mmCIF file of C-alpha atoms in Angstrom:
data_model
loop_
_atom_site.group_PDB
_atom_site.id
_atom_site.type_symbol
_atom_site.label_atom_id
_atom_site.label_comp_id
_atom_site.label_asym_id
_atom_site.label_seq_id
_atom_site.Cartn_x
_atom_site.Cartn_y
_atom_site.Cartn_z
ATOM 1 C CA UNK A 185 -14.805 22.168 19.231
ATOM 2 C CA UNK A 186 -17.052 19.724 17.503
ATOM 3 C CA UNK A 187 -15.941 17.729 14.297
ATOM 4 C CA UNK A 188 -16.989 14.703 12.171
ATOM 5 C CA UNK A 189 -14.502 12.212 10.798
ATOM 6 C CA UNK A 190 -14.666 10.326 7.317
ATOM 7 C CA UNK A 191 -12.770 7.372 6.436
ATOM 8 C CA UNK A 192 -12.147 7.282 10.299
ATOM 9 C CA UNK A 193 -9.932 3.957 10.268
ATOM 10 C CA UNK A 194 -9.120 2.539 13.419
ATOM 11 C CA UNK A 195 -9.154 6.171 14.898
ATOM 12 C CA UNK A 196 -5.372 7.436 15.157
ATOM 13 C CA UNK A 197 -5.911 10.842 13.457
ATOM 14 C CA UNK A 198 -9.225 11.188 15.340
ATOM 15 C CA UNK A 199 -7.697 10.387 18.732
ATOM 16 C CA UNK A 200 -5.106 13.219 17.868
ATOM 17 C CA UNK A 201 -7.755 15.535 17.593
ATOM 18 C CA UNK A 202 -9.660 14.429 20.671
ATOM 19 C CA UNK A 203 -6.652 14.575 22.985
ATOM 20 C CA UNK A 204 -6.581 18.246 21.993
ATOM 21 C CA UNK A 205 -9.987 18.852 23.199
ATOM 22 C CA UNK A 206 -11.976 18.366 20.021
ATOM 23 C CA UNK A 207 -15.170 16.431 20.203
ATOM 24 C CA UNK A 208 -15.396 13.961 17.452
ATOM 25 C CA UNK A 209 -19.109 13.702 17.626
ATOM 26 C CA UNK A 210 -19.627 11.060 14.457
ATOM 27 C CA UNK A 211 -17.420 8.983 12.216
ATOM 28 C CA UNK A 212 -17.976 6.907 8.935
ATOM 29 C CA UNK A 213 -15.703 3.781 8.276
ATOM 30 C CA UNK A 214 -16.571 1.102 5.968
ATOM 31 C CA UNK A 215 -14.288 -1.656 7.339
ATOM 32 C CA UNK A 216 -16.466 -3.230 10.081
ATOM 33 C CA UNK A 217 -13.235 -4.296 12.411
ATOM 34 C CA UNK A 218 -11.713 -0.880 12.049
ATOM 35 C CA UNK A 219 -14.925 0.929 13.173
ATOM 36 C CA UNK A 220 -14.970 -1.828 16.000
ATOM 37 C CA UNK A 221 -11.563 -1.265 17.130
ATOM 38 C CA UNK A 222 -12.154 2.528 16.919
ATOM 39 C CA UNK A 223 -15.298 2.615 18.979
ATOM 40 C CA UNK A 224 -13.485 0.226 21.585
ATOM 41 C CA UNK A 225 -10.915 2.616 22.311
ATOM 42 C CA UNK A 226 -13.388 5.464 22.526
ATOM 43 C CA UNK A 227 -15.255 3.465 25.435
ATOM 44 C CA UNK A 228 -11.813 2.556 26.837
ATOM 45 C CA UNK A 229 -10.403 6.317 26.879
ATOM 46 C CA UNK A 230 -13.485 8.335 26.965
ATOM 47 C CA UNK A 231 -16.178 6.110 28.482
ATOM 48 C CA UNK A 232 -18.401 6.618 25.471
ATOM 49 C CA UNK A 233 -21.481 4.072 26.033
ATOM 50 C CA UNK A 234 -22.508 4.228 22.277
ATOM 51 C CA UNK A 235 -20.784 3.857 19.058
ATOM 52 C CA UNK A 236 -19.716 7.114 17.479
ATOM 53 C CA UNK A 237 -18.199 5.436 14.400
ATOM 54 C CA UNK A 238 -20.647 3.991 12.064
ATOM 55 C CA UNK A 239 -19.876 1.185 9.995
ATOM 56 C CA UNK A 240 -21.041 2.989 6.827
ATOM 57 C CA UNK A 241 -19.802 3.679 3.385
ATOM 58 C CA UNK A 242 -18.876 7.568 3.022
ATOM 59 C CA UNK A 243 -19.943 7.128 -0.737
ATOM 60 C CA UNK A 244 -23.513 5.771 -0.083
ATOM 61 C CA UNK A 245 -24.570 8.029 2.803
ATOM 62 C CA UNK A 246 -26.111 11.285 1.972
ATOM 63 C CA UNK A 247 -24.669 14.442 3.486
ATOM 64 C CA UNK A 248 -28.131 15.121 5.094
ATOM 65 C CA UNK A 249 -27.512 11.833 7.062
ATOM 66 C CA UNK A 250 -24.371 13.058 8.731
ATOM 67 C CA UNK A 251 -25.337 14.812 12.199
ATOM 68 C CA UNK A 252 -23.252 18.011 11.476
ATOM 69 C CA UNK A 253 -25.363 20.333 13.839
ATOM 70 C CA UNK A 254 -22.677 22.732 15.607
ATOM 71 C CA UNK A 255 -19.824 20.914 13.934
ATOM 72 C CA UNK A 256 -17.185 23.251 12.699
ATOM 73 C CA UNK A 257 -14.691 20.671 10.982
ATOM 74 C CA UNK A 258 -14.254 17.683 8.975
ATOM 75 C CA UNK A 259 -11.031 15.211 9.098
ATOM 76 C CA UNK A 260 -10.226 12.093 7.314
ATOM 77 C CA UNK A 261 -7.932 10.260 4.946
ATOM 78 C CA UNK A 262 -9.617 8.007 2.005
ATOM 79 C CA UNK A 263 -8.033 4.735 1.227
ATOM 80 C CA UNK A 264 -4.909 5.420 -0.698
ATOM 81 C CA UNK A 265 -3.849 2.278 -2.521
ATOM 82 C CA UNK A 266 -4.853 3.680 -5.943
ATOM 83 C CA UNK A 267 -2.360 6.378 -5.476
ATOM 84 C CA UNK A 268 0.475 4.376 -3.740
ATOM 85 C CA UNK A 269 4.004 4.271 -5.288
ATOM 86 C CA UNK A 270 3.951 0.495 -4.060
ATOM 87 C CA UNK A 271 1.381 -0.246 -6.660
ATOM 88 C CA UNK A 272 2.658 -0.529 -10.063
ATOM 89 C CA UNK A 273 -0.566 -0.430 -11.986
ATOM 90 C CA UNK A 274 -2.138 2.273 -9.605
ATOM 91 C CA UNK A 275 -5.345 3.636 -11.521
ATOM 92 C CA UNK A 276 -5.300 7.008 -9.618
ATOM 93 C CA UNK A 277 -8.728 8.682 -9.386
ATOM 94 C CA UNK A 278 -10.217 6.156 -11.947
ATOM 95 C CA UNK A 279 -9.646 3.361 -9.453
ATOM 96 C CA UNK A 280 -12.435 2.334 -7.110
ATOM 97 C CA UNK A 281 -10.630 3.877 -3.960
ATOM 98 C CA UNK A 282 -9.296 6.697 -5.837
ATOM 99 C CA UNK A 283 -12.493 8.016 -6.548
ATOM 100 C CA UNK A 284 -13.065 8.483 -2.783
ATOM 101 C CA UNK A 285 -11.230 11.638 -2.822
ATOM 102 C CA UNK A 286 -14.072 13.129 -4.450
ATOM 103 C CA UNK A 287 -16.463 11.811 -2.208
ATOM 104 C CA UNK A 288 -14.709 13.602 0.817
ATOM 105 C CA UNK A 289 -14.645 16.912 -1.055
ATOM 106 C CA UNK A 290 -18.281 16.404 -2.008
ATOM 107 C CA UNK A 291 -19.125 16.036 1.925
ATOM 108 C CA UNK A 292 -17.337 19.127 2.528
ATOM 109 C CA UNK A 293 -18.906 20.908 -0.300
ATOM 110 C CA UNK A 294 -22.329 20.001 1.301
ATOM 111 C CA UNK A 295 -21.666 20.499 4.822
ATOM 112 C CA UNK A 296 -19.456 23.565 4.364
ATOM 113 C CA UNK A 297 -17.272 23.156 7.720
ATOM 114 C CA UNK A 298 -15.427 26.030 9.033
ATOM 115 C CA UNK A 299 -12.124 23.923 8.278
ATOM 116 C CA UNK A 300 -11.162 20.457 6.821
ATOM 117 C CA UNK A 301 -8.166 18.313 7.033
ATOM 118 C CA UNK A 302 -7.229 15.650 4.325
ATOM 119 C CA UNK A 303 -4.584 13.045 4.360
ATOM 120 C CA UNK A 304 -3.246 10.669 1.755
ATOM 121 C CA UNK A 305 -0.032 8.902 0.382
ATOM 122 C CA UNK A 306 2.887 11.036 -1.013
ATOM 123 C CA UNK A 307 2.154 9.620 -4.464
ATOM 124 C CA UNK A 308 -0.678 11.775 -4.898
ATOM 125 C CA UNK A 309 1.995 14.483 -5.309
ATOM 126 C CA UNK A 310 5.224 12.421 -6.323
ATOM 127 C CA UNK A 311 3.515 10.885 -9.291
ATOM 128 C CA UNK A 312 3.094 13.276 -12.079
ATOM 129 C CA UNK A 313 -0.296 11.705 -13.426
ATOM 130 C CA UNK A 314 -1.786 11.566 -9.859
ATOM 131 C CA UNK A 315 -0.470 15.127 -9.360
ATOM 132 C CA UNK A 316 -2.133 16.471 -12.501
ATOM 133 C CA UNK A 317 -5.362 14.548 -12.390
ATOM 134 C CA UNK A 318 -6.166 14.280 -8.599
ATOM 135 C CA UNK A 319 -3.951 16.777 -6.563
ATOM 136 C CA UNK A 320 -4.011 19.885 -8.664
ATOM 137 C CA UNK A 321 -8.041 19.481 -9.329
ATOM 138 C CA UNK A 322 -8.475 18.912 -5.534
ATOM 139 C CA UNK A 323 -6.969 22.174 -4.720
ATOM 140 C CA UNK A 324 -8.334 24.128 -7.714
ATOM 141 C CA UNK A 325 -12.036 22.962 -6.445
ATOM 142 C CA UNK A 326 -12.010 25.468 -3.860
ATOM 143 C CA UNK A 327 -11.562 28.421 -6.110
ATOM 144 C CA UNK A 328 -12.744 27.791 -9.816
ATOM 145 C CA UNK A 329 -14.002 24.291 -10.478
ATOM 146 C CA UNK A 330 -17.696 25.060 -9.674
ATOM 147 C CA UNK A 331 -18.789 24.812 -13.243
ATOM 148 C CA UNK A 332 -16.967 21.507 -13.768
ATOM 149 C CA UNK A 333 -18.367 20.067 -10.442
ATOM 150 C CA UNK A 334 -21.848 21.538 -10.022
ATOM 151 C CA UNK A 335 -21.751 20.765 -6.405
ATOM 152 C CA UNK A 336 -18.596 22.434 -5.768
ATOM 153 C CA UNK A 337 -20.290 25.805 -6.990
ATOM 154 C CA UNK A 338 -19.622 28.685 -4.256
ATOM 155 C CA UNK A 339 -16.931 26.807 -2.401
ATOM 156 C CA UNK A 340 -14.423 29.162 -1.381
ATOM 157 C CA UNK A 341 -11.709 27.883 0.779
ATOM 158 C CA UNK A 342 -7.965 28.976 1.502
ATOM 159 C CA UNK A 343 -6.118 25.941 1.284
ATOM 160 C CA UNK A 344 -2.806 24.819 2.569
ATOM 161 C CA UNK A 345 -0.907 21.838 0.963
ATOM 162 C CA UNK A 346 2.355 20.065 1.995
ATOM 163 C CA UNK A 347 3.953 16.710 2.072
ATOM 164 C CA UNK A 348 5.057 15.884 5.685
ATOM 165 C CA UNK A 349 7.444 13.215 6.965
ATOM 166 C CA UNK A 350 6.731 11.738 10.352
ATOM 167 C CA UNK A 351 10.576 11.444 10.921
ATOM 168 C CA UNK A 352 10.849 15.225 10.769
ATOM 169 C CA UNK A 353 8.570 15.261 13.837
ATOM 170 C CA UNK A 354 10.385 13.050 16.260
ATOM 171 C CA UNK A 355 8.801 9.909 15.004
ATOM 172 C CA UNK A 356 11.155 7.084 14.160
ATOM 173 C CA UNK A 357 9.432 6.143 10.761
ATOM 174 C CA UNK A 358 10.274 7.339 7.268
ATOM 175 C CA UNK A 359 6.662 7.956 6.420
ATOM 176 C CA UNK A 360 5.784 10.725 3.888
ATOM 177 C CA UNK A 361 2.068 11.801 3.385
ATOM 178 C CA UNK A 362 0.236 14.568 1.724
ATOM 179 C CA UNK A 363 -1.886 16.803 3.872
ATOM 180 C CA UNK A 364 -4.533 19.458 2.925
ATOM 181 C CA UNK A 365 -5.802 21.599 5.450
ATOM 182 C CA UNK A 366 -8.638 24.351 4.200
ATOM 183 C CA UNK A 367 -10.473 27.156 6.135
ATOM 184 C CA UNK A 368 -13.375 29.198 4.696
ATOM 185 C CA UNK A 369 -11.995 32.221 2.977
ATOM 186 C CA UNK A 370 -13.945 34.458 5.285
ATOM 187 C CA UNK A 371 -12.040 33.045 8.270
ATOM 188 C CA UNK A 372 -8.562 33.663 6.738
ATOM 189 C CA UNK A 373 -9.542 37.058 5.467
ATOM 190 C CA UNK A 374 -10.858 37.829 9.040
ATOM 191 C CA UNK A 375 -7.364 37.003 10.379
ATOM 192 C CA UNK A 376 -5.595 38.851 7.835
ATOM 193 C CA UNK A 377 -7.808 42.044 8.348
ATOM 194 C CA UNK A 378 -6.651 42.024 12.073
ATOM 195 C CA UNK A 379 -3.259 41.103 11.673
ATOM 196 C CA UNK A 380 -3.613 37.676 13.055
ATOM 197 C CA UNK A 381 -1.503 34.692 11.763
ATOM 198 C CA UNK A 382 -2.817 32.340 9.520
ATOM 199 C CA UNK A 383 -2.350 28.374 9.545
ATOM 200 C CA UNK A 384 1.061 27.400 10.032
ATOM 201 C CA UNK A 385 2.488 23.931 9.415
ATOM 202 C CA UNK A 386 4.033 22.217 12.797
ATOM 203 C CA UNK A 387 7.679 23.141 13.237
ATOM 204 C CA UNK A 388 9.794 20.403 12.149
ATOM 205 C CA UNK A 389 11.529 18.696 15.058
ATOM 206 C CA UNK A 390 14.554 17.441 12.922
ATOM 207 C CA UNK A 391 14.142 18.834 9.594
ATOM 208 C CA UNK A 392 15.365 16.365 6.810
ATOM 209 C CA UNK A 393 16.248 13.978 9.347
ATOM 210 C CA UNK A 394 16.851 11.215 6.807
ATOM 211 C CA UNK A 395 19.596 12.916 5.275
ATOM 212 C CA UNK A 396 20.696 15.173 7.730
ATOM 213 C CA UNK A 397 22.379 12.573 10.101
ATOM 214 C CA UNK A 398 25.051 9.793 9.673
ATOM 215 C CA UNK A 399 22.766 6.633 10.028
ATOM 216 C CA UNK A 400 24.409 3.179 10.950
ATOM 217 C CA UNK A 401 24.939 0.894 8.111
ATOM 218 C CA UNK A 402 23.459 -2.792 8.353
ATOM 219 C CA UNK A 403 25.332 -5.601 10.155
ATOM 220 C CA UNK A 404 24.585 -9.172 10.293
ATOM 221 C CA UNK A 405 21.695 -10.468 12.683
ATOM 222 C CA UNK A 406 22.785 -11.370 16.064
ATOM 223 C CA UNK A 407 25.687 -8.901 16.117
ATOM 224 C CA UNK A 408 26.464 -8.431 19.738
ATOM 225 C CA UNK A 409 26.680 -4.592 20.568
ATOM 226 C CA UNK A 410 27.087 -2.911 23.913
ATOM 227 C CA UNK A 411 23.860 -0.996 23.509
ATOM 228 C CA UNK A 412 24.441 1.209 26.195
ATOM 229 C CA UNK A 413 27.743 2.353 24.964
ATOM 230 C CA UNK A 414 26.664 2.352 21.360
ATOM 231 C CA UNK A 415 23.523 4.993 22.576
ATOM 232 C CA UNK A 416 25.801 7.212 24.319
ATOM 233 C CA UNK A 417 27.956 7.526 21.117
ATOM 234 C CA UNK A 418 25.022 7.822 18.703
ATOM 235 C CA UNK A 419 25.492 10.471 15.837
ATOM 236 C CA UNK A 420 21.624 10.575 15.653
ATOM 237 C CA UNK A 421 18.865 11.491 18.061
ATOM 238 C CA UNK A 422 18.000 8.641 20.045
ATOM 239 C CA UNK A 423 14.356 9.223 19.882
ATOM 240 C CA UNK A 424 14.375 8.672 16.068
ATOM 241 C CA UNK A 425 15.636 5.117 16.527
ATOM 242 C CA UNK A 426 13.584 1.902 16.608
ATOM 243 C CA UNK A 427 15.480 1.104 19.935
ATOM 244 C CA UNK A 428 13.954 4.064 21.768
ATOM 245 C CA UNK A 429 10.435 2.661 21.322
ATOM 246 C CA UNK A 430 10.761 -1.150 21.092
ATOM 247 C CA UNK A 431 13.983 -1.671 22.866
ATOM 248 C CA UNK A 432 12.767 -2.373 26.326
ATOM 249 C CA UNK A 433 11.129 -5.942 25.873
ATOM 250 C CA UNK A 434 10.280 -6.364 29.414
ATOM 251 C CA UNK A 435 8.027 -3.230 29.582
ATOM 252 C CA UNK A 436 6.411 -4.234 26.319
ATOM 253 C CA UNK A 437 5.704 -7.664 27.524
ATOM 254 C CA UNK A 438 3.416 -5.971 30.268
ATOM 255 C CA UNK A 439 1.207 -4.228 27.575
ATOM 256 C CA UNK A 440 -1.707 -5.646 25.529
ATOM 257 C CA UNK A 441 -1.308 -6.401 21.995
ATOM 258 C CA UNK A 442 2.470 -7.595 22.398
ATOM 259 C CA UNK A 443 1.712 -10.559 19.950
ATOM 260 C CA UNK A 444 2.987 -11.435 16.453
ATOM 261 C CA UNK A 445 2.868 -13.885 13.871
ATOM 262 C CA UNK A 446 4.901 -17.299 14.541
ATOM 263 C CA UNK A 447 7.950 -17.528 12.510
ATOM 264 C CA UNK A 448 7.845 -19.843 9.543
ATOM 265 C CA UNK A 449 10.943 -19.108 7.471
ATOM 266 C CA UNK A 450 14.674 -19.638 7.687
ATOM 267 C CA UNK A 451 14.855 -15.823 6.557
ATOM 268 C CA UNK A 452 13.978 -14.808 10.175
ATOM 269 C CA UNK A 453 17.477 -15.988 11.044
ATOM 270 C CA UNK A 454 19.429 -14.685 8.032
ATOM 271 C CA UNK A 455 18.247 -11.260 6.933
ATOM 272 C CA UNK A 456 20.851 -8.923 8.100
ATOM 273 C CA UNK A 457 19.897 -6.188 10.859
ATOM 274 C CA UNK A 458 19.111 -2.848 8.961
ATOM 275 C CA UNK A 459 18.619 -4.590 5.620
ATOM 276 C CA UNK A 460 15.563 -2.671 4.506
ATOM 277 C CA UNK A 461 16.051 -2.426 1.094
ATOM 278 C CA UNK A 462 14.107 -5.485 -0.168
ATOM 279 C CA UNK A 463 10.452 -5.482 -0.727
ATOM 280 C CA UNK A 464 9.726 -7.953 1.869
ATOM 281 C CA UNK A 465 11.317 -9.374 5.105
ATOM 282 C CA UNK A 466 12.978 -6.048 5.895
ATOM 283 C CA UNK A 467 14.915 -6.434 9.151
ATOM 284 C CA UNK A 468 14.748 -3.100 11.009
ATOM 285 C CA UNK A 469 17.872 -1.640 12.869
ATOM 286 C CA UNK A 470 17.756 -0.863 16.417
ATOM 287 C CA UNK A 471 19.564 2.542 15.963
ATOM 288 C CA UNK A 472 17.947 3.685 12.623
ATOM 289 C CA UNK A 473 14.514 4.780 12.002
ATOM 290 C CA UNK A 474 11.924 2.310 10.670
ATOM 291 C CA UNK A 475 10.835 2.210 6.930
ATOM 292 C CA UNK A 476 7.071 3.148 6.238
ATOM 293 C CA UNK A 477 4.920 0.839 8.485
ATOM 294 C CA UNK A 478 2.840 -0.716 5.602
ATOM 295 C CA UNK A 479 2.359 -4.354 6.342
ATOM 296 C CA UNK A 480 0.279 -5.099 3.259
ATOM 297 C CA UNK A 481 1.005 -6.899 0.200
ATOM 298 C CA UNK A 482 3.085 -9.693 1.877
ATOM 299 C CA UNK A 483 5.610 -6.818 3.272
ATOM 300 C CA UNK A 484 7.168 -8.302 6.414
ATOM 301 C CA UNK A 485 8.975 -6.335 8.785
ATOM 302 C CA UNK A 486 11.328 -8.174 10.954
ATOM 303 C CA UNK A 487 12.434 -7.347 14.908
ATOM 304 C CA UNK A 488 16.073 -6.134 14.785
ATOM 305 C CA UNK A 489 17.472 -8.733 17.296
ATOM 306 C CA UNK A 490 14.934 -11.445 17.704
ATOM 307 C CA UNK A 491 14.004 -14.149 14.691
ATOM 308 C CA UNK A 492 10.466 -12.847 14.616
ATOM 309 C CA UNK A 493 8.112 -10.164 13.075
ATOM 310 C CA UNK A 494 7.347 -7.114 14.992
ATOM 311 C CA UNK A 495 4.616 -7.371 17.610
ATOM 312 C CA UNK A 496 1.487 -5.410 17.346
ATOM 313 C CA UNK A 497 2.461 -3.145 20.146
ATOM 314 C CA UNK A 498 5.620 -2.904 18.492
ATOM 315 C CA UNK A 499 3.936 -1.485 15.342
ATOM 316 C CA UNK A 500 1.849 0.677 17.397
ATOM 317 C CA UNK A 501 4.547 2.497 19.133
ATOM 318 C CA UNK A 502 6.317 2.927 15.643
ATOM 319 C CA UNK A 503 3.166 4.840 14.700
ATOM 320 C CA UNK A 504 3.491 6.610 18.057
ATOM 321 C CA UNK A 505 0.021 5.514 19.301
ATOM 322 C CA UNK A 506 0.098 5.723 23.172
ATOM 323 C CA UNK A 507 0.074 2.677 25.084
ATOM 324 C CA UNK A 508 -3.687 3.121 26.420
ATOM 325 C CA UNK A 509 -4.634 2.201 22.849
ATOM 326 C CA UNK A 510 -5.439 -1.569 22.343
ATOM 327 C CA UNK A 511 -7.219 -3.640 19.951
ATOM 328 C CA UNK A 512 -9.811 -6.325 21.176
ATOM 329 C CA UNK A 513 -8.083 -9.635 22.300
ATOM 330 C CA UNK A 514 -10.478 -11.522 19.620
ATOM 331 C CA UNK A 515 -9.358 -9.330 16.726
ATOM 332 C CA UNK A 516 -7.428 -11.251 13.925
ATOM 333 C CA UNK A 517 -3.674 -10.400 13.721
ATOM 334 C CA UNK A 518 -4.075 -9.380 10.191
ATOM 335 C CA UNK A 519 -6.539 -6.983 10.831
ATOM 336 C CA UNK A 520 -4.648 -5.275 13.557
ATOM 337 C CA UNK A 521 -1.451 -4.800 11.192
ATOM 338 C CA UNK A 522 -3.888 -3.360 8.161
ATOM 339 C CA UNK A 523 -5.388 -0.868 10.640
ATOM 340 C CA UNK A 524 -2.091 -0.036 11.890
ATOM 341 C CA UNK A 525 -0.501 0.496 8.362
ATOM 342 C CA UNK A 526 -3.243 2.571 7.289
ATOM 343 C CA UNK A 527 -3.276 4.974 10.178
ATOM 344 C CA UNK A 528 -2.197 8.279 10.754
ATOM 345 C CA UNK A 529 0.817 8.609 13.085
ATOM 346 C CA UNK A 530 -0.718 9.657 16.438
ATOM 347 C CA UNK A 531 1.976 12.333 17.298
ATOM 348 C CA UNK A 532 1.531 13.996 13.960
ATOM 349 C CA UNK A 533 -2.167 14.006 14.237
ATOM 350 C CA UNK A 534 -1.600 15.744 17.485
ATOM 351 C CA UNK A 535 0.455 18.489 16.190
ATOM 352 C CA UNK A 536 -1.882 19.257 13.257
ATOM 353 C CA UNK A 537 -4.823 19.453 15.759
ATOM 354 C CA UNK A 538 -2.908 21.954 17.665
ATOM 355 C CA UNK A 539 -2.165 24.244 14.526
ATOM 356 C CA UNK A 540 -5.856 24.178 13.248
ATOM 357 C CA UNK A 541 -6.849 24.937 16.763
ATOM 358 C CA UNK A 542 -4.799 28.030 17.073
ATOM 359 C CA UNK A 543 -6.389 29.209 13.910
ATOM 360 C CA UNK A 544 -9.821 28.738 15.230
ATOM 361 C CA UNK A 545 -9.095 30.208 18.442
ATOM 362 C CA UNK A 546 -7.697 33.341 17.043
ATOM 363 C CA UNK A 547 -10.546 33.676 14.588
ATOM 364 C CA UNK A 548 -13.161 33.147 17.607
ATOM 365 C CA UNK A 549 -11.348 35.691 19.666
ATOM 366 C CA UNK A 550 -11.581 38.427 16.909
ATOM 367 C CA UNK A 551 -15.399 37.790 16.422
ATOM 368 C CA UNK A 552 -15.952 37.837 20.121
ATOM 369 C CA UNK A 553 -14.199 40.910 20.275
ATOM 370 C CA UNK A 554 -16.070 42.547 17.569
ATOM 371 C CA UNK A 555 -19.372 41.837 19.060
ATOM 372 C CA UNK A 556 -18.592 43.418 22.648
ATOM 373 C CA UNK A 557 -20.262 46.814 22.324
ATOM 374 C CA UNK A 558 -18.680 50.035 24.003
ATOM 375 C CA UNK A 559 -21.561 50.180 26.341
ATOM 376 C CA UNK A 560 -20.996 46.388 27.438
ATOM 377 C CA UNK A 561 -17.261 47.191 27.975
ATOM 378 C CA UNK A 562 -18.307 50.182 30.430
ATOM 379 C CA UNK A 563 -20.687 47.907 32.399
ATOM 380 C CA UNK A 564 -18.081 45.611 32.835
#
């Protein structure tokens, strides 16, 4: 199934689709190093000989310039800083980045894919201003906003909206994000007429994990713990702990990108393990989930047991990115961390791709069966 990607980033969302059999034929990413990292991994994983992700602006490129022939979907997540709760003065849809959500929807309007997937920060929903000025109009645009936005006239999609937390899906990170999935109305109507299921969000493996379990409290940095005994007596699923993905340092040292900024502050030795309440210099707890992987605005996340920042590979693992994914060795560390912060957790992208695939396969099967004539059946 062929799809195109807008605001492709370093490719975590796209690769979740590619690993489920989708063919991401083309992508657009304005950040040059992001596009380079994405293409680098497409070559490593799939042997692509040419760059599929173009270093172009989604705003500036025309819909007729996007190679969409035989494509069925559009996926992407516009930059989210203008909706972020961490930005006290976020301007929402009035901001330079906030307006990019309309660029995404405009491309959907012109190209009319069978389905689309849109991702953004939870602030798009949790902040009243953004909810009323951006999210709700975005959802309404697929039903009755054609006269407000001329390019949306005749746009008819059934949309599904949800705020998903990665922690609920077996990923050791508290990361809430808005997702909107849309299908053409005729696809959903066809499924309903044939008593076939519509789109369903992935089943939460550990629902409400943040509040469901008795997570350990912070303790002093350097506290000696019998880790094996502690793990055996854990009251939380081990797979939701930081230790489950970065605890084996011998293994990590054998992987690419296990690099980090050199320590420069005494705070690397004094912040308690599990003290994540501060704005920066948050030290992760071995036996708890990570706060949102977001390393911009001077936010520093510290290793639980070592006086240093997290490494690039450790951050990738907290985003559930497979170990085959890597950045070029000549790429700047700050760029690597920025890409990781902006990405969709790979495992969640993978689950969403499967759910969309179920809908499209069901629809295709219905259409195929309707096209089989009685004479053709008799011949077979």
